[in-house]
CSV table of C-alpha atoms and ligand atoms in Angstrom, one decimal:
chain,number,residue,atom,x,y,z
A,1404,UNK,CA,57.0,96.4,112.1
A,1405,UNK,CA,58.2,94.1,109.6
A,1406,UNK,CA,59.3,95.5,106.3
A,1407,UNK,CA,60.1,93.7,102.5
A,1408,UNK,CA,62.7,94.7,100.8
A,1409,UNK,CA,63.8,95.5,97.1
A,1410,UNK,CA,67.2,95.1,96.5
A,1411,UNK,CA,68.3,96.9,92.5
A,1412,UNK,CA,71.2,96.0,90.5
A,1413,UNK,CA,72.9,99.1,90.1
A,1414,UNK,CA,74.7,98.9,87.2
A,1415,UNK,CA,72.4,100.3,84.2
A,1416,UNK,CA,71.9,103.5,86.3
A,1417,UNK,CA,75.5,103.8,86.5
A,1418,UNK,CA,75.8,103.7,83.0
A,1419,UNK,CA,73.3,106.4,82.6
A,1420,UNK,CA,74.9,108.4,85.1
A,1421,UNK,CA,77.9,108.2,82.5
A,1422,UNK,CA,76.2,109.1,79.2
A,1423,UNK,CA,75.2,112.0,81.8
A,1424,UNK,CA,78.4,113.2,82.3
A,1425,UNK,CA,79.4,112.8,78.9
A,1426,UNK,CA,76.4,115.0,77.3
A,1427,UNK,CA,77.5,117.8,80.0
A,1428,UNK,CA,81.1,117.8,79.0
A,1429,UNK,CA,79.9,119.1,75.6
A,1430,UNK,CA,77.8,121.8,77.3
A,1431,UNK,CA,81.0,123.7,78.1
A,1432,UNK,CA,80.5,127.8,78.8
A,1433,UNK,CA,83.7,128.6,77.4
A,1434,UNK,CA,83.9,132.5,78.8
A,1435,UNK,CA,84.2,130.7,82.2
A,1436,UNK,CA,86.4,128.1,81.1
A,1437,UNK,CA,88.6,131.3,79.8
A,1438,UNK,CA,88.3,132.9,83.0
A,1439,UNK,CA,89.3,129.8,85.1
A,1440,UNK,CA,92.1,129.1,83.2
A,1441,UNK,CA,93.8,132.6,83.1
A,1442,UNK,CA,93.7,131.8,87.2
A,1443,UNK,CA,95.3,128.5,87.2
A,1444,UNK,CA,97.9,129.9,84.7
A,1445,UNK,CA,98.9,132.1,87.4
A,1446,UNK,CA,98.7,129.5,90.5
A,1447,UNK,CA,100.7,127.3,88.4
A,1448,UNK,CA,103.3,130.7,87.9
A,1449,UNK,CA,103.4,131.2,91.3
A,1450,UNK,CA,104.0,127.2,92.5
A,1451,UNK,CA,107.5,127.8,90.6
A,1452,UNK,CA,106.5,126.4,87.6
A,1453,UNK,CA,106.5,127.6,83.8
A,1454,UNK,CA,102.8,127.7,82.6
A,1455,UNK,CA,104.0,128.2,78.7
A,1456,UNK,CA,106.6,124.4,79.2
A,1457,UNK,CA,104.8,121.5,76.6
A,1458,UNK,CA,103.3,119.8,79.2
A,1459,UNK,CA,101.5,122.4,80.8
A,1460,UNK,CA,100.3,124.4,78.3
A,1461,UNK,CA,97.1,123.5,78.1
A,1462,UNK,CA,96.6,122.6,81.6
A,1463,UNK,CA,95.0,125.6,82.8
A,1464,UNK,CA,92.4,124.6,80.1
A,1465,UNK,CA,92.1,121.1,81.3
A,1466,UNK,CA,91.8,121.7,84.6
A,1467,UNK,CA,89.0,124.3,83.9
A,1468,UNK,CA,87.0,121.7,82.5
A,1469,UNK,CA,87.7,119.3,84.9
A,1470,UNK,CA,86.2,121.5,87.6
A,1471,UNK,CA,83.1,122.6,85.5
A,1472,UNK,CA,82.5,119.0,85.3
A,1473,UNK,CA,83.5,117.9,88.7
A,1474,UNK,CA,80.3,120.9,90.0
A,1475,UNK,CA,77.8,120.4,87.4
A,1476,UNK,CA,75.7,119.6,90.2
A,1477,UNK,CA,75.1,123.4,90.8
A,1478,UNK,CA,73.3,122.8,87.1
A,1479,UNK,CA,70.5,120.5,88.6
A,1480,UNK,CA,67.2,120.3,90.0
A,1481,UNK,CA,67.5,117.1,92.7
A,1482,UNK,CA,63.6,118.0,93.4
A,1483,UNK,CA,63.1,117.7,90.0
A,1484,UNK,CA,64.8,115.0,89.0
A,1485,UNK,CA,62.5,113.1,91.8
A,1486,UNK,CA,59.5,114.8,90.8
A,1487,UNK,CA,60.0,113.6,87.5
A,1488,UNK,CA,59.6,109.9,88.2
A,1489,UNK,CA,57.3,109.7,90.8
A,1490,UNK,CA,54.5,107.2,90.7
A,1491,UNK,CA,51.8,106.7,92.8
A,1492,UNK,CA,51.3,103.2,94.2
A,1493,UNK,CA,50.3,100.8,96.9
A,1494,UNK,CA,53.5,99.8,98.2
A,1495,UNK,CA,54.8,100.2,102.0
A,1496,UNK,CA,57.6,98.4,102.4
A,1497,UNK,CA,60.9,99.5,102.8
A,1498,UNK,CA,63.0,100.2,99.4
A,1499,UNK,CA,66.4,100.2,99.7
A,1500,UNK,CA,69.5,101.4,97.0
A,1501,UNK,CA,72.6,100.7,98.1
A,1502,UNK,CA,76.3,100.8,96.8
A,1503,UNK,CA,75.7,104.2,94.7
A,1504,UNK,CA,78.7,105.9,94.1
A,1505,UNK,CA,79.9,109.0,95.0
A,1506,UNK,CA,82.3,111.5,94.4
A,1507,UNK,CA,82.4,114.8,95.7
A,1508,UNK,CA,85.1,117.6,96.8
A,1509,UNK,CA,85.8,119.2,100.1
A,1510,UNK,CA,85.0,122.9,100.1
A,1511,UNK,CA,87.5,123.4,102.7
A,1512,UNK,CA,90.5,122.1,100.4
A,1513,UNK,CA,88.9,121.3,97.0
A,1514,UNK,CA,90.2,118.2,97.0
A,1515,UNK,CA,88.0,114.9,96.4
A,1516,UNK,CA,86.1,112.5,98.7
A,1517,UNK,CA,84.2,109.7,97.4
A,1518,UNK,CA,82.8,106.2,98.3
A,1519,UNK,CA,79.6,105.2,98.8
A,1520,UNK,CA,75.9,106.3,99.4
A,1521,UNK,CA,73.3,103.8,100.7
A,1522,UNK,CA,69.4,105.3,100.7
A,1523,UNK,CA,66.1,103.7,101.8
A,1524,UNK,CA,62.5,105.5,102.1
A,1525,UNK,CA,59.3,103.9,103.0
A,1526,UNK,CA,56.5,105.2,100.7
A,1527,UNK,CA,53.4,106.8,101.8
A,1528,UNK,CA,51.3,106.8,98.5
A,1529,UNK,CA,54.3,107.5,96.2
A,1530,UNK,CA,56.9,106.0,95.1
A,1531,UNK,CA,60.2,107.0,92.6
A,1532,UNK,CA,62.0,105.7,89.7
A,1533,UNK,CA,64.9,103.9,91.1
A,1534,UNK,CA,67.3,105.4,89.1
A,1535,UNK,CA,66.4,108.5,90.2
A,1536,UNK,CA,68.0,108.3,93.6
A,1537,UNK,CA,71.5,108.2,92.4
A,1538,UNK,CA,71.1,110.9,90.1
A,1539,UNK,CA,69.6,113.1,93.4
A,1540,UNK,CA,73.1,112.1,95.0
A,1541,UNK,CA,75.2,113.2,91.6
A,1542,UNK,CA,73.3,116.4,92.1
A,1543,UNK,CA,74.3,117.3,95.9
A,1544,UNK,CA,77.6,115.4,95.5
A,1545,UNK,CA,79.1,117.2,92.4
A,1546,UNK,CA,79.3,120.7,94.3
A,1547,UNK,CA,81.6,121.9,96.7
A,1548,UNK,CA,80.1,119.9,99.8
A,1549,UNK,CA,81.2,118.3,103.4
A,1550,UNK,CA,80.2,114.8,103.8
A,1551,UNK,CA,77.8,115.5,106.7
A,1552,UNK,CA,75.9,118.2,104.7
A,1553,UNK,CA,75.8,116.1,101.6
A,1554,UNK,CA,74.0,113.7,104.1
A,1555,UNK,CA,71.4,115.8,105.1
A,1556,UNK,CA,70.7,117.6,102.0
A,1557,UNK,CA,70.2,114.2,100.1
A,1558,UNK,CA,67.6,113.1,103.2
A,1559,UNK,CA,65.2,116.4,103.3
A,1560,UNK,CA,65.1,116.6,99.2
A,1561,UNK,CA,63.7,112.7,99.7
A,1562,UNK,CA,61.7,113.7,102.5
A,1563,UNK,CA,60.1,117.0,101.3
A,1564,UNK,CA,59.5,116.1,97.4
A,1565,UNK,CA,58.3,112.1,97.9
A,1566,UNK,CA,56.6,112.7,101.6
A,1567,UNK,CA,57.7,109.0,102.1
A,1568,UNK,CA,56.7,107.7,105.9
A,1569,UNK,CA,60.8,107.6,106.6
A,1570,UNK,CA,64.2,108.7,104.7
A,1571,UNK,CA,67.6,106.5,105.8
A,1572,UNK,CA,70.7,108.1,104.2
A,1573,UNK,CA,74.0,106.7,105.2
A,1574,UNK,CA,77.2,107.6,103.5
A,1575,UNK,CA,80.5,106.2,103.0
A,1576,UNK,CA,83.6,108.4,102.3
A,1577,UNK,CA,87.6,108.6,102.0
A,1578,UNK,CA,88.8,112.1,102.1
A,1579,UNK,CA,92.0,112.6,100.3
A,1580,UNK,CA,92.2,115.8,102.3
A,1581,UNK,CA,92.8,113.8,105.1
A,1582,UNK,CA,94.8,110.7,103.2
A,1583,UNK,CA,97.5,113.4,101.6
A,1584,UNK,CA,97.4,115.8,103.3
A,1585,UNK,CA,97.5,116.7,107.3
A,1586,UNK,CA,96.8,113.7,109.4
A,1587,UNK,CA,97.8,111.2,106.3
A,1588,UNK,CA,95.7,108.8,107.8
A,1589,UNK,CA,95.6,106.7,104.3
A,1590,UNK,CA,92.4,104.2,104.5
A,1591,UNK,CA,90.1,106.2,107.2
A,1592,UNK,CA,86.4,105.9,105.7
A,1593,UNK,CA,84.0,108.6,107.3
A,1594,UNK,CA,80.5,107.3,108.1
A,1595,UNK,CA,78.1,109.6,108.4
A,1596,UNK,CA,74.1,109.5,108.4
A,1597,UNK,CA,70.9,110.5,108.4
A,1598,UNK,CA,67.2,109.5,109.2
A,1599,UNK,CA,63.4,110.8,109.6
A,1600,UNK,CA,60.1,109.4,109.9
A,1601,UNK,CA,60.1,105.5,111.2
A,1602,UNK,CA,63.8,105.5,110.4
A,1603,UNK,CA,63.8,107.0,114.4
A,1604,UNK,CA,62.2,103.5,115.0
A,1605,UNK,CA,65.4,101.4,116.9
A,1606,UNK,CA,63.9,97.7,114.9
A,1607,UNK,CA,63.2,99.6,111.5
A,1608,UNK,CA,66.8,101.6,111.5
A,1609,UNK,CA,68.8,98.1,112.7
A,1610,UNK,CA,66.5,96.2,109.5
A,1611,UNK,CA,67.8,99.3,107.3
A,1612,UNK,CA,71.9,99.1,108.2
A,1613,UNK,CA,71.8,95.2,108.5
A,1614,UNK,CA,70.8,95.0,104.8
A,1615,UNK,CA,73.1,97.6,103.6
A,1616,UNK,CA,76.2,96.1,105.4
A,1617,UNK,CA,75.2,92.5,103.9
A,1618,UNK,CA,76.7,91.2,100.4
A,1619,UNK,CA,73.7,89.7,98.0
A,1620,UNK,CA,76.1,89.3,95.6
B,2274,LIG,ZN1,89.1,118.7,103.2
């Protein structure tokens, strides 16, 4: 099957993604921000360290914050965010995003993982507003996650809300869980990935990671 392609610059919806993140940070709920700090008072306590020294007293506050921002994903609606930018229209050739960021944390260690997420769907009747895919990834990606469920959960909430003929999802991650910690192996990148539809098609899959492994720039 022979397929077009639309390649899109990715850098407006990463600025969006940003003013994102900023209005969130004001939407602070401060009895759990309270709460989360009174804990890391005491982890900090019990690492040997002195929770009321300059420098770390208002850590426990910071890092509160930090992880309320790092899991506002639990605060979204990926279906939503799709449903709220899709158009129908004519068009049945491969659309492809590539390069979106991503940056998640491990739920086995809570420590982060990030790199990159490539997507491509081919639409059956429908299509969605571009920017919209790498605001479904912020959504998965800022919970507690594993890379291969992050994967899958970014491919069926494609799949089920747009009803697209075929959903590729390949992602691109270092885990500092495994560059700090334990093996230490420091510049490991985990590929892992995902397809449906006429993604199971050998030529149509091979189009899909040749174009996300080539630089247009
Ligand atoms: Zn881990």
């Amino acid at each position: 099957m022979e397929h077009n392609y639309i390649q899109m610059n990715q850098k407006r919806d990463i600025n969006k993604e940003q003013i994102y993140g900023y209005v969130k940070i004001e939407q602070y709920d401060q009895a759990k921000i309270d709460r989360i700090a009174g804990h890391y008072e005491a982890i900090l306590a019990d690492l040997g360290e002195d929770p009321s020294r300059d420098g770390l007293l208002k850590t426990p506050e910071r890092v509160a914050k930090a992880l309320q921002y790092l899991t506002h994903g639990y605060d979204s609606k990926p279906d939503e965010i799709l449903r709220s930018a899709m158009f129908k229209e004519d068009y049945s050739q491969m659309v492809v995003v590539k390069d979106i960021e991503v940056f998640s944390m491990c739920e086995h260690h809570m420590i982060p993982f990030f790199g990159k997420a490539h997507i491509a769907y081919i639409p059956n009747g429908y299509i969605v507003g571009l920017s919209k895919l790498p605001r479904v990834v912020d959504s998965f990606a800022r919970r507690l996650q594993v890379q291969e469920r992050l994967t899958n959960e970014i491919r069926d909430c494609i799949q089920n809300t747009l009803k697209p003929a075929g959903v590729a999802v390949v992602i691109e991650c270092k885990h500092l869980c495994m560059s700090m910690r334990g093996v230490q192996k420091q510049n490991s990148i985990t590929t892992t990935s995902a397809f449906t539809g006429e993604f199971a098609n050998e030529t149509t899959r091979s189009e899909f990671l040749r174009l996300i492994s080539s630089n247009l720039s």
